[in-house]
Amino acid sequence: MSGVAEKLKTIVGEGNILTEQDEVITYSKDYTYDSLPLVSPHPCEGCIVAKVKSVEEIAEIMKYANQEKISVVPRGAGTGVVAAAISQKPGIIIALEKMNKIIEVDDDNLMITCECGVPLHEIITRMNEHPTLYFPMHPGDEGAHVGGMVSTNAGGVNAVKYGVMRDQVKGMEVVLPTGEIIQLGGNMGKLMKNNAGYDLMNLIIGSEGTLGIVTKATMKLYPKPKASGTLIISFANRREALSAVPKILEKGIIPVALEYVEKHQIRKTAQDLGKTWPAKQGNADLIVILAEDSVDNLHNKSIEIEDICSEFEMLDAIITDSPSKQRDILEIRSHIYPSIEKEVADLLDTTVPRSKIVDFIDEIDRLSEYYQTEIPVLSHAGDGNVHVFPLKQEGILPEYHEEMITKIYQKTIELGGTITGEHGIGSLRVNKLSMQFSGKELELMRNIKSVFDPNDILNPGKKIV
Ligand SMILES: Cc1cc2nc3c(=O)[nH]c(=O)nc-3n(C[C@H](O)[C@H](O)[C@H](O)COP(=O)(O)OP(=O)(O)OC[C@H]3O[C@@H](n4cnc5c(N)ncnc54)[C@H](O)[C@@H]3O)c2cc1C
């Protein structure tokens, strides 16, 4: 690879190249490397990191790599949870962290344009200073970059009201695997309607760095809500709690987040944090976060939700608009995964139609009994996304692991669901794609990949093989 390093130096400068394995490793792993080591593939050796500063540098690297058929992995913040940014072929890792400018906040069009390496927390900080507008996307790790969020079509808890990244992105600049630079979505995407041609932008969104390198993106902003409140509603059992979810939405109440948690799990998590979960009754809780344009609306919607839930044998409802109490509730909810992280072997993010969540979690309970193991779950119930956490057994991957997750995916698909709602396929789920798609569908996807990337050099082995 010494010839490659020399060439890269001429493009990005000597100071922007890393070749030593102990430095390269930082850029060739994602979240799974340290946190899910039993299922995560090991990053290969022999990669060179190029820290790029401009779209032109990326284009030049891609032209060279395509000509020489060298594999390239685009890398954001490495917070991905499906090993999509883990390099498995010696080649070039393009680190995008230096392309970190917020280019424009456009108040008139309610849009923000960022370079790909802007971390989410920078957007949050910038928009906190804005008097009226904000960016609502919040996948769990605020270190995630704009390019990574676009390329994984990230979701998060606020998706019920605002949707996922695909619903935010209105334009982008992309470097193709063959090195050409293209603009998608019109003039950096200030258009709210655009029906011209095939929708290439939506192919790039969620393509996990396999079709192009996103260098800039323009995304929607929203008016800041004026009043926010959180409800914890307790039910005797899961079926009652989850049956209330579609009824809340059917009434036209669209919360920012609508989460389902199992009482024993959230109570234990609160204890781990030295706190107390305020809702004492029942076995199943819904956490509903509302963001409204007036205090009156917040009040009225809270009452309406309570009324709906009382038709489903609600046992108790706690309603608060106190910022500190709301922060406390969210902190405990957000700590469920960290509190079990050390025991978790794998992290599934299956999604089923909302009305099927209860059948899906019942199946998880059956599998838990069959394999004699606890299988913690929590659900973004407002959008059908269920996080399932298969555990280790005495620190190792149990021999039934693969069989068990295959059964979980079979049930997901039987219920009309998908094997991933937000995390993506990466390399961890690529061998499960054929469970969800027909041969023809997979063939179309492979053909799309080869039109964009005829030499299969951009993030090979991820998303589709
Ligand atoms: C604690 C925690 C909680 C999380 N919670 C959520 C959640 O609630 N919802 C959710 O959706 N995700 C969640 N994630 C996953 C992760 O944060 C998202 O997938 C995020 O979008 C990844 O962004 P990144 O910049 O870290 O991308 P990386 O991990 O660096 O890369 C991910 C993929 O995108 C590609 N890529 C990166 N940048 C570019 C680019 N500019 N152009 C083309 N391809 C690129 C990479 O090649 C790779 O395939 C969570 C992760 C953690 C650690």
Short mmCIF file of C-alpha atoms and ligand atoms in Angstrom, two decimals:
data_model
loop_
_atom_site.label_atom_id
_atom_site.label_comp_id
_atom_site.label_asym_id
_atom_site.label_seq_id
_atom_site.Cartn_x
_atom_site.Cartn_y
_atom_site.Cartn_z
CA MET A 1 0.00 0.00 0.00
CA SER A 2 3.00 2.35 0.00
CA GLY A 3 2.16 3.57 -3.53
CA VAL A 4 -1.36 4.35 -2.33
CA ALA A 5 -0.03 6.35 0.62
CA GLU A 6 2.22 8.36 -1.69
CA LYS A 7 -0.68 9.14 -4.01
CA LEU A 8 -2.95 10.12 -1.09
CA LYS A 9 -0.27 12.48 0.23
CA THR A 10 -0.35 14.37 -3.05
CA ILE A 11 -4.11 14.80 -2.68
CA VAL A 12 -4.67 15.55 1.02
CA GLY A 13 -1.15 16.41 2.24
CA GLU A 14 1.20 14.29 4.34
CA GLY A 15 -0.24 15.51 7.66
CA ASN A 16 -3.66 14.13 6.74
CA ILE A 17 -2.63 10.52 6.20
CA LEU A 18 -2.51 7.77 8.84
CA THR A 19 -0.79 4.50 8.05
CA GLU A 20 0.17 3.02 11.44
CA GLN A 21 -2.27 0.30 12.52
CA ASP A 22 -2.61 1.65 16.09
CA GLU A 23 -3.80 4.99 14.64
CA VAL A 24 -5.79 3.50 11.77
CA ILE A 25 -7.79 1.26 14.12
CA THR A 26 -9.50 4.32 15.65
CA TYR A 27 -10.97 5.02 12.23
CA SER A 28 -11.71 1.47 11.17
CA LYS A 29 -14.15 0.49 13.91
CA ASP A 30 -17.62 1.55 14.91
CA TYR A 31 -19.67 1.22 18.10
CA THR A 32 -19.91 -2.56 17.71
CA TYR A 33 -16.13 -3.06 18.01
CA ASP A 34 -16.01 -2.29 21.75
CA SER A 35 -19.65 -2.85 22.71
CA LEU A 36 -20.75 -5.92 20.71
CA PRO A 37 -17.40 -7.70 20.25
CA LEU A 38 -18.98 -11.18 20.12
CA VAL A 39 -20.80 -10.39 16.86
CA SER A 40 -18.72 -7.55 15.42
CA PRO A 41 -16.34 -8.39 12.53
CA HIS A 42 -12.69 -7.55 13.18
CA PRO A 43 -11.41 -4.57 11.15
CA CYS A 44 -8.87 -5.73 8.61
CA GLU A 45 -5.27 -4.51 8.62
CA GLY A 46 -3.61 -2.65 5.77
CA CYS A 47 -5.89 0.37 5.51
CA ILE A 48 -4.78 3.96 5.11
CA VAL A 49 -6.79 6.84 6.54
CA ALA A 50 -7.14 10.01 4.48
CA LYS A 51 -8.55 13.01 6.36
CA VAL A 52 -10.19 15.00 3.61
CA LYS A 53 -10.95 18.71 3.67
CA SER A 54 -12.98 19.26 0.52
CA VAL A 55 -15.30 17.66 -2.01
CA GLU A 56 -12.58 18.02 -4.65
CA GLU A 57 -10.14 15.94 -2.57
CA ILE A 58 -12.77 13.21 -2.19
CA ALA A 59 -13.47 13.26 -5.94
CA GLU A 60 -9.78 12.91 -6.72
CA ILE A 61 -9.38 10.00 -4.29
CA MET A 62 -12.43 8.23 -5.78
CA LYS A 63 -11.15 8.65 -9.35
CA TYR A 64 -7.82 7.15 -8.33
CA ALA A 65 -9.38 4.34 -6.25
CA ASN A 66 -11.80 3.45 -9.04
CA GLN A 67 -9.02 3.35 -11.61
CA GLU A 68 -6.84 1.17 -9.35
CA LYS A 69 -9.81 -0.82 -7.95
CA ILE A 70 -8.96 0.01 -4.35
CA SER A 71 -11.66 -0.37 -1.74
CA VAL A 72 -12.83 2.83 0.04
CA VAL A 73 -14.85 3.16 3.25
CA PRO A 74 -16.44 6.54 4.04
CA ARG A 75 -16.43 7.17 7.77
CA GLY A 76 -18.47 9.57 9.86
CA ALA A 77 -18.28 9.48 13.65
CA GLY A 78 -18.21 5.68 13.91
CA THR A 79 -21.32 5.54 16.14
CA GLY A 80 -23.00 3.03 13.79
CA VAL A 81 -24.28 -0.17 15.40
CA VAL A 82 -24.18 -2.63 12.48
CA ALA A 83 -20.48 -2.57 11.55
CA ALA A 84 -21.21 -0.57 8.37
CA ALA A 85 -18.07 1.58 8.76
CA ILE A 86 -15.77 -1.30 9.69
CA SER A 87 -13.25 -1.84 6.91
CA GLN A 88 -12.94 -5.47 5.91
CA LYS A 89 -10.72 -5.10 2.85
CA PRO A 90 -7.36 -3.35 2.80
CA GLY A 91 -7.86 0.04 1.19
CA ILE A 92 -8.62 3.67 1.96
CA ILE A 93 -10.72 5.01 4.83
CA ILE A 94 -11.99 8.49 4.05
CA ALA A 95 -12.34 10.33 7.38
CA LEU A 96 -14.81 13.18 7.01
CA GLU A 97 -14.42 14.92 10.38
CA LYS A 98 -12.61 17.95 8.93
CA MET A 99 -15.55 18.81 6.68
CA ASN A 100 -17.43 20.23 9.63
CA LYS A 101 -18.92 23.59 8.67
CA ILE A 102 -22.54 24.57 9.16
CA ILE A 103 -22.84 26.38 5.84
CA GLU A 104 -26.18 28.13 6.23
CA VAL A 105 -29.26 28.43 8.41
CA ASP A 106 -31.96 29.65 6.03
CA ASP A 107 -34.81 31.13 8.10
CA ASP A 108 -36.97 31.93 5.08
CA ASN A 109 -36.98 28.38 3.75
CA LEU A 110 -36.66 26.69 7.18
CA MET A 111 -33.57 24.75 6.11
CA ILE A 112 -30.05 24.12 7.37
CA THR A 113 -27.15 23.18 5.08
CA CYS A 114 -24.17 21.39 6.59
CA GLU A 115 -20.99 19.72 5.47
CA CYS A 116 -21.04 15.99 6.09
CA GLY A 117 -18.72 15.98 9.10
CA VAL A 118 -20.85 18.27 11.29
CA PRO A 119 -21.74 16.37 14.47
CA LEU A 120 -25.37 16.45 15.60
CA HIS A 121 -24.43 18.21 18.86
CA GLU A 122 -23.08 21.16 16.83
CA ILE A 123 -26.43 21.54 15.10
CA ILE A 124 -28.23 21.32 18.45
CA THR A 125 -25.94 24.00 19.95
CA ARG A 126 -26.38 26.25 16.92
CA MET A 127 -30.15 25.89 16.90
CA ASN A 128 -30.37 26.45 20.69
CA GLU A 129 -29.16 29.97 19.90
CA HIS A 130 -31.88 30.43 17.26
CA PRO A 131 -34.97 32.28 18.50
CA THR A 132 -37.61 30.26 16.67
CA LEU A 133 -36.30 27.24 14.75
CA TYR A 134 -34.88 23.84 15.67
CA PHE A 135 -33.72 20.52 14.24
CA PRO A 136 -35.62 17.65 15.87
CA MET A 137 -33.66 14.57 14.74
CA HIS A 138 -32.14 12.70 17.65
CA PRO A 139 -30.59 9.28 17.10
CA GLY A 140 -29.15 8.36 20.51
CA ASP A 141 -25.54 9.49 20.06
CA GLU A 142 -25.10 13.24 19.48
CA GLY A 143 -21.61 12.62 18.13
CA ALA A 144 -23.10 11.17 14.91
CA HIS A 145 -22.23 13.18 11.81
CA VAL A 146 -24.68 14.61 9.29
CA GLY A 147 -23.21 12.37 6.55
CA GLY A 148 -23.54 9.28 8.76
CA MET A 149 -27.10 10.15 9.74
CA VAL A 150 -28.08 10.66 6.10
CA SER A 151 -26.30 7.51 4.97
CA THR A 152 -27.95 5.36 7.63
CA ASN A 153 -31.33 7.13 7.35
CA ALA A 154 -31.15 7.51 11.13
CA GLY A 155 -34.27 7.65 13.27
CA GLY A 156 -34.50 8.05 17.03
CA VAL A 157 -37.20 8.75 19.59
CA ASN A 158 -38.60 11.88 17.93
CA ALA A 159 -39.52 10.00 14.75
CA VAL A 160 -43.22 9.72 15.63
CA LYS A 161 -43.80 13.42 15.07
CA TYR A 162 -40.97 14.36 12.71
CA GLY A 163 -40.12 11.17 10.83
CA VAL A 164 -36.60 9.94 10.07
CA MET A 165 -33.67 11.50 8.18
CA ARG A 166 -35.31 10.69 4.86
CA ASP A 167 -38.12 13.06 5.84
CA GLN A 168 -35.67 15.87 6.58
CA VAL A 169 -33.18 15.81 3.71
CA LYS A 170 -34.11 18.09 0.81
CA GLY A 171 -30.84 18.26 -1.09
CA MET A 172 -27.32 16.96 -1.11
CA GLU A 173 -23.94 16.97 -2.79
CA VAL A 174 -22.49 13.55 -3.47
CA VAL A 175 -19.23 12.15 -4.82
CA LEU A 176 -19.88 9.03 -6.84
CA PRO A 177 -17.65 5.94 -6.60
CA THR A 178 -16.31 6.89 -10.04
CA GLY A 179 -15.31 10.36 -8.80
CA GLU A 180 -17.94 12.64 -10.36
CA ILE A 181 -19.60 15.24 -8.13
CA ILE A 182 -23.40 15.52 -8.37
CA GLN A 183 -26.03 17.76 -6.74
CA LEU A 184 -29.34 16.12 -5.86
CA GLY A 185 -32.67 17.65 -4.90
CA GLY A 186 -32.38 20.81 -6.99
CA ASN A 187 -30.25 23.81 -6.03
CA MET A 188 -29.04 22.29 -2.73
CA GLY A 189 -32.58 21.30 -2.02
CA LYS A 190 -34.62 24.29 -0.96
CA LEU A 191 -37.56 22.68 -2.77
CA MET A 192 -40.54 21.30 -0.89
CA LYS A 193 -41.82 19.61 -4.05
CA ASN A 194 -39.68 18.05 -6.76
CA ASN A 195 -40.87 15.33 -9.10
CA ALA A 196 -38.24 15.48 -11.82
CA GLY A 197 -36.57 12.24 -12.88
CA TYR A 198 -35.94 9.18 -10.73
CA ASP A 199 -35.35 10.06 -7.09
CA LEU A 200 -31.61 9.44 -6.82
CA MET A 201 -31.42 11.38 -3.56
CA ASN A 202 -33.65 8.87 -1.83
CA LEU A 203 -31.47 6.03 -3.13
CA ILE A 204 -28.42 7.63 -1.50
CA ILE A 205 -30.25 8.21 1.81
CA GLY A 206 -29.83 5.01 3.81
CA SER A 207 -27.35 3.48 1.36
CA GLU A 208 -24.71 3.17 4.12
CA GLY A 209 -21.88 4.60 2.09
CA THR A 210 -22.22 2.07 -0.73
CA LEU A 211 -23.54 4.29 -3.55
CA GLY A 212 -21.81 7.63 -2.94
CA ILE A 213 -20.12 9.87 -0.40
CA VAL A 214 -22.45 12.56 0.89
CA THR A 215 -20.44 15.75 1.26
CA LYS A 216 -23.19 18.28 2.04
CA ALA A 217 -26.84 18.01 3.01
CA THR A 218 -29.70 20.46 3.29
CA MET A 219 -32.29 19.51 5.91
CA LYS A 220 -35.61 20.82 7.17
CA LEU A 221 -35.93 22.93 10.32
CA TYR A 222 -39.10 23.31 12.39
CA PRO A 223 -40.63 25.98 14.64
CA LYS A 224 -39.63 25.43 18.25
CA PRO A 225 -42.52 24.06 20.31
CA LYS A 226 -43.70 26.46 23.02
CA ALA A 227 -44.76 23.93 25.63
CA SER A 228 -43.63 20.41 26.38
CA GLY A 229 -44.90 17.78 28.77
CA THR A 230 -44.36 14.12 29.60
CA LEU A 231 -46.90 11.51 30.64
CA ILE A 232 -46.21 8.12 32.17
CA ILE A 233 -49.26 5.94 31.86
CA SER A 234 -49.34 2.62 33.67
CA PHE A 235 -51.30 -0.46 32.66
CA ALA A 236 -51.81 -3.88 34.18
CA ASN A 237 -50.34 -5.61 31.16
CA ARG A 238 -48.61 -5.14 27.83
CA ARG A 239 -51.62 -5.84 25.62
CA GLU A 240 -53.63 -3.03 27.19
CA ALA A 241 -50.74 -0.56 27.02
CA LEU A 242 -49.90 -1.26 23.38
CA SER A 243 -53.55 -1.35 22.30
CA ALA A 244 -53.89 2.27 23.45
CA VAL A 245 -51.10 3.43 21.09
CA PRO A 246 -52.98 3.38 17.75
CA LYS A 247 -56.01 4.95 19.45
CA ILE A 248 -53.93 7.93 20.64
CA LEU A 249 -52.57 8.50 17.13
CA GLU A 250 -55.98 7.92 15.53
CA LYS A 251 -57.32 10.90 17.51
CA GLY A 252 -54.83 13.13 15.74
CA ILE A 253 -52.52 13.45 18.73
CA ILE A 254 -48.97 13.20 17.43
CA PRO A 255 -46.50 13.08 20.30
CA VAL A 256 -42.80 13.69 19.76
CA ALA A 257 -42.15 10.29 21.33
CA LEU A 258 -44.37 7.41 22.35
CA GLU A 259 -42.34 4.76 24.12
CA TYR A 260 -43.29 1.41 25.63
CA VAL A 261 -41.27 0.09 28.57
CA GLU A 262 -41.64 -3.00 30.73
CA LYS A 263 -42.08 -1.97 34.35
CA HIS A 264 -39.56 -4.39 35.87
CA GLN A 265 -36.91 -3.15 33.44
CA ILE A 266 -37.43 0.58 33.94
CA ARG A 267 -37.70 0.17 37.71
CA LYS A 268 -34.38 -1.67 37.81
CA THR A 269 -32.77 0.96 35.56
CA ALA A 270 -33.96 3.75 37.88
CA GLN A 271 -32.48 1.89 40.84
CA ASP A 272 -29.14 1.54 39.02
CA LEU A 273 -29.13 5.33 38.64
CA GLY A 274 -29.98 5.81 42.31
CA LYS A 275 -33.40 7.17 41.34
CA THR A 276 -36.99 6.03 41.73
CA TRP A 277 -39.31 5.40 38.78
CA PRO A 278 -42.32 7.56 39.67
CA ALA A 279 -45.04 5.24 38.28
CA LYS A 280 -45.66 2.50 40.82
CA GLN A 281 -48.62 0.51 39.51
CA GLY A 282 -48.99 -2.21 36.88
CA ASN A 283 -46.53 -4.06 34.68
CA ALA A 284 -46.35 -1.95 31.53
CA ASP A 285 -45.85 1.79 30.98
CA LEU A 286 -46.25 4.15 28.06
CA ILE A 287 -44.08 7.27 28.12
CA VAL A 288 -45.63 10.00 25.99
CA ILE A 289 -43.67 13.18 25.24
CA LEU A 290 -45.71 16.05 23.86
CA ALA A 291 -44.41 19.25 22.26
CA GLU A 292 -47.17 21.74 21.50
CA ASP A 293 -47.54 25.32 20.37
CA SER A 294 -49.30 26.47 23.56
CA VAL A 295 -49.71 25.46 27.20
CA ASP A 296 -53.46 25.13 26.64
CA ASN A 297 -52.91 22.64 23.82
CA LEU A 298 -50.49 20.70 25.97
CA HIS A 299 -53.02 20.52 28.77
CA ASN A 300 -55.92 19.52 26.50
CA LYS A 301 -53.93 16.80 24.72
CA SER A 302 -52.70 15.36 28.01
CA ILE A 303 -56.28 15.08 29.26
CA GLU A 304 -57.36 13.53 25.96
CA ILE A 305 -54.58 10.91 26.16
CA GLU A 306 -55.58 10.07 29.72
CA ASP A 307 -59.21 9.65 28.60
CA ILE A 308 -58.21 7.33 25.74
CA CYS A 309 -55.99 5.23 28.01
CA SER A 310 -58.72 4.89 30.62
CA GLU A 311 -60.62 2.81 28.03
CA PHE A 312 -57.71 0.34 28.20
CA GLU A 313 -57.71 -0.34 31.91
CA MET A 314 -55.18 2.36 32.69
CA LEU A 315 -54.11 2.10 36.32
CA ASP A 316 -52.43 5.44 36.77
CA ALA A 317 -51.27 8.52 34.82
CA ILE A 318 -48.50 10.87 35.85
CA ILE A 319 -48.39 14.14 33.92
CA THR A 320 -45.63 16.70 34.28
CA ASP A 321 -44.50 19.84 32.52
CA SER A 322 -41.67 20.45 35.00
CA PRO A 323 -38.43 20.53 32.97
CA SER A 324 -36.42 18.79 35.72
CA LYS A 325 -38.97 15.99 36.19
CA GLN A 326 -39.17 15.50 32.43
CA ARG A 327 -35.37 15.34 32.23
CA ASP A 328 -35.37 12.73 35.02
CA ILE A 329 -37.91 10.53 33.20
CA LEU A 330 -35.99 10.78 29.93
CA GLU A 331 -32.70 10.08 31.68
CA ILE A 332 -34.06 6.87 33.20
CA ARG A 333 -35.62 5.78 29.89
CA SER A 334 -32.38 6.54 28.01
CA HIS A 335 -30.38 4.54 30.56
CA ILE A 336 -32.18 1.23 29.92
CA TYR A 337 -29.66 0.12 27.32
CA PRO A 338 -26.51 1.43 29.10
CA SER A 339 -27.62 -0.36 32.28
CA ILE A 340 -27.64 -3.76 30.52
CA GLU A 341 -24.95 -3.02 27.93
CA LYS A 342 -22.31 -5.29 29.50
CA GLU A 343 -24.65 -8.31 29.33
CA VAL A 344 -25.87 -7.63 25.77
CA ALA A 345 -24.51 -9.80 22.93
CA ASP A 346 -26.41 -8.19 20.05
CA LEU A 347 -28.71 -5.26 19.42
CA LEU A 348 -31.69 -5.80 17.10
CA ASP A 349 -33.98 -3.03 15.88
CA THR A 350 -36.80 -4.93 14.26
CA THR A 351 -39.89 -2.96 13.28
CA VAL A 352 -43.44 -4.25 12.87
CA PRO A 353 -46.75 -2.53 12.14
CA ARG A 354 -47.79 -0.71 15.32
CA SER A 355 -50.80 -2.97 15.81
CA LYS A 356 -48.50 -6.04 15.86
CA ILE A 357 -46.01 -4.93 18.52
CA VAL A 358 -47.81 -6.87 21.21
CA ASP A 359 -47.78 -10.14 19.20
CA PHE A 360 -44.12 -9.58 18.45
CA ILE A 361 -43.09 -9.04 22.08
CA ASP A 362 -45.22 -12.03 23.13
CA GLU A 363 -43.13 -14.12 20.72
CA ILE A 364 -39.96 -12.73 22.30
CA ASP A 365 -41.30 -13.91 25.67
CA ARG A 366 -41.93 -17.38 24.19
CA LEU A 367 -38.37 -17.51 22.84
CA SER A 368 -37.07 -16.30 26.17
CA GLU A 369 -38.76 -19.24 27.85
CA TYR A 370 -37.67 -21.71 25.15
CA TYR A 371 -34.01 -20.71 25.31
CA GLN A 372 -34.15 -20.15 29.08
CA THR A 373 -32.70 -16.66 28.81
CA GLU A 374 -33.92 -13.19 29.55
CA ILE A 375 -34.41 -11.12 26.37
CA PRO A 376 -34.90 -7.46 27.31
CA VAL A 377 -36.97 -5.31 24.93
CA LEU A 378 -38.07 -1.73 24.65
CA SER A 379 -40.12 -0.17 21.94
CA HIS A 380 -40.54 3.13 20.17
CA ALA A 381 -44.20 2.08 20.17
CA GLY A 382 -45.32 5.13 18.22
CA ASP A 383 -43.53 3.84 15.13
CA GLY A 384 -43.46 0.07 15.67
CA ASN A 385 -39.70 -0.09 16.26
CA VAL A 386 -38.78 -2.73 18.86
CA HIS A 387 -35.25 -2.95 20.22
CA VAL A 388 -34.46 -6.50 21.25
CA PHE A 389 -31.32 -7.29 23.26
CA PRO A 390 -30.14 -10.94 23.06
CA LEU A 391 -27.82 -11.52 26.02
CA LYS A 392 -24.48 -13.28 26.47
CA GLN A 393 -24.33 -16.46 28.53
CA GLU A 394 -21.46 -16.44 31.02
CA GLY A 395 -19.70 -13.84 28.93
CA ILE A 396 -19.80 -15.73 25.63
CA LEU A 397 -22.11 -15.90 22.63
CA PRO A 398 -24.58 -18.70 23.37
CA GLU A 399 -24.61 -21.46 20.77
CA TYR A 400 -28.32 -20.82 20.11
CA HIS A 401 -27.73 -17.12 19.29
CA GLU A 402 -27.92 -17.36 15.49
CA GLU A 403 -30.92 -19.71 15.60
CA MET A 404 -32.71 -17.41 18.05
CA ILE A 405 -32.24 -14.22 16.06
CA THR A 406 -33.30 -16.04 12.89
CA LYS A 407 -36.55 -16.97 14.68
CA ILE A 408 -36.97 -13.35 15.80
CA TYR A 409 -36.55 -12.17 12.21
CA GLN A 410 -38.93 -14.87 10.93
CA LYS A 411 -41.63 -13.62 13.29
CA THR A 412 -40.90 -10.00 12.34
CA ILE A 413 -41.42 -10.78 8.67
CA GLU A 414 -44.48 -12.96 9.32
CA LEU A 415 -46.03 -9.92 11.06
CA GLY A 416 -45.31 -7.71 8.05
CA GLY A 417 -42.22 -6.12 9.58
CA THR A 418 -38.62 -5.38 8.68
CA ILE A 419 -35.37 -6.68 10.15
CA THR A 420 -34.16 -3.11 10.70
CA GLY A 421 -36.15 0.05 11.31
CA GLU A 422 -33.25 2.44 11.82
CA HIS A 423 -29.83 0.90 12.43
CA GLY A 424 -29.39 -0.45 8.90
CA ILE A 425 -27.82 -3.59 7.47
CA GLY A 426 -24.07 -2.89 7.55
CA SER A 427 -22.18 -6.14 7.65
CA LEU A 428 -23.97 -7.58 10.68
CA ARG A 429 -27.33 -8.15 8.97
CA VAL A 430 -26.30 -8.65 5.36
CA ASN A 431 -26.73 -12.44 5.57
CA LYS A 432 -30.35 -11.95 6.68
CA LEU A 433 -31.47 -9.82 3.70
CA SER A 434 -32.77 -12.80 1.76
CA MET A 435 -35.24 -13.48 4.59
CA GLN A 436 -36.98 -10.21 3.74
CA PHE A 437 -36.50 -9.76 0.00
CA SER A 438 -37.26 -11.90 -3.03
CA GLY A 439 -34.53 -12.93 -5.48
CA LYS A 440 -35.81 -10.37 -7.97
CA GLU A 441 -35.72 -7.56 -5.41
CA LEU A 442 -32.17 -8.46 -4.43
CA GLU A 443 -31.17 -8.60 -8.09
CA LEU A 444 -32.54 -5.07 -8.64
CA MET A 445 -30.58 -3.82 -5.64
CA ARG A 446 -27.37 -5.46 -6.89
CA ASN A 447 -27.94 -3.90 -10.30
CA ILE A 448 -28.38 -0.46 -8.72
CA LYS A 449 -25.12 -0.94 -6.81
CA SER A 450 -23.25 -1.85 -9.98
CA VAL A 451 -24.65 1.13 -11.93
CA PHE A 452 -23.31 3.50 -9.27
CA ASP A 453 -20.18 1.50 -8.47
CA PRO A 454 -19.18 -0.72 -11.42
CA ASN A 455 -15.97 -1.90 -9.73
CA ASP A 456 -17.56 -2.53 -6.31
CA ILE A 457 -15.01 -0.37 -4.52
CA LEU A 458 -17.23 1.76 -2.24
CA ASN A 459 -17.82 0.08 1.12
CA PRO A 460 -17.96 -3.41 -0.41
CA GLY A 461 -19.70 -6.20 1.48
CA LYS A 462 -22.09 -3.82 3.26
CA LYS A 463 -25.82 -3.28 2.72
CA ILE A 464 -26.12 -5.69 -0.23
CA VAL A 465 -23.86 -8.49 -1.45
C1 LIG B 1 -25.67 4.98 22.11
C2 LIG B 1 -26.17 4.95 20.69
C3 LIG B 1 -27.51 5.16 20.43
C4 LIG B 1 -27.99 5.13 19.12
N1 LIG B 1 -29.31 5.37 18.90
C5 LIG B 1 -29.78 5.41 17.63
C6 LIG B 1 -31.15 5.69 17.37
O1 LIG B 1 -31.94 5.92 18.28
N2 LIG B 1 -31.56 5.71 16.07
C7 LIG B 1 -30.69 5.47 15.04
O2 LIG B 1 -31.11 5.52 13.88
N3 LIG B 1 -29.41 5.18 15.26
C8 LIG B 1 -28.92 5.15 16.52
N4 LIG B 1 -27.59 4.87 16.74
C9 LIG B 1 -26.73 4.51 15.61
C10 LIG B 1 -25.88 5.64 14.99
O3 LIG B 1 -25.71 6.73 15.87
C11 LIG B 1 -26.49 6.12 13.68
O4 LIG B 1 -26.50 5.05 12.76
C12 LIG B 1 -25.72 7.31 13.05
O5 LIG B 1 -26.51 7.82 12.01
C13 LIG B 1 -24.35 6.94 12.49
O6 LIG B 1 -23.65 8.14 12.17
P1 LIG B 1 -22.04 8.16 12.14
O7 LIG B 1 -21.62 9.51 11.70
O8 LIG B 1 -21.50 7.70 13.42
O9 LIG B 1 -21.77 7.10 11.00
P2 LIG B 1 -20.66 5.95 10.91
O10 LIG B 1 -20.86 4.95 12.00
O11 LIG B 1 -19.33 6.56 10.80
O12 LIG B 1 -21.05 5.29 9.53
C14 LIG B 1 -22.27 4.64 9.34
C15 LIG B 1 -22.44 4.30 7.86
O13 LIG B 1 -22.58 5.51 7.10
C16 LIG B 1 -21.51 5.61 6.14
N5 LIG B 1 -21.14 7.03 6.07
C17 LIG B 1 -20.75 7.84 7.08
N6 LIG B 1 -20.59 9.08 6.62
C18 LIG B 1 -20.86 9.05 5.29
C19 LIG B 1 -20.89 10.02 4.26
N7 LIG B 1 -20.59 11.32 4.49
N8 LIG B 1 -21.22 9.63 3.01
C20 LIG B 1 -21.53 8.33 2.75
N9 LIG B 1 -21.53 7.38 3.69
C21 LIG B 1 -21.21 7.74 4.94
C22 LIG B 1 -20.43 4.69 6.62
O14 LIG B 1 -19.66 4.20 5.54
C23 LIG B 1 -21.26 3.58 7.26
O15 LIG B 1 -21.71 2.73 6.27
C24 LIG B 1 -27.09 4.87 18.06
C25 LIG B 1 -25.74 4.67 18.31
C26 LIG B 1 -25.28 4.70 19.62
C27 LIG B 1 -23.81 4.47 19.85
#
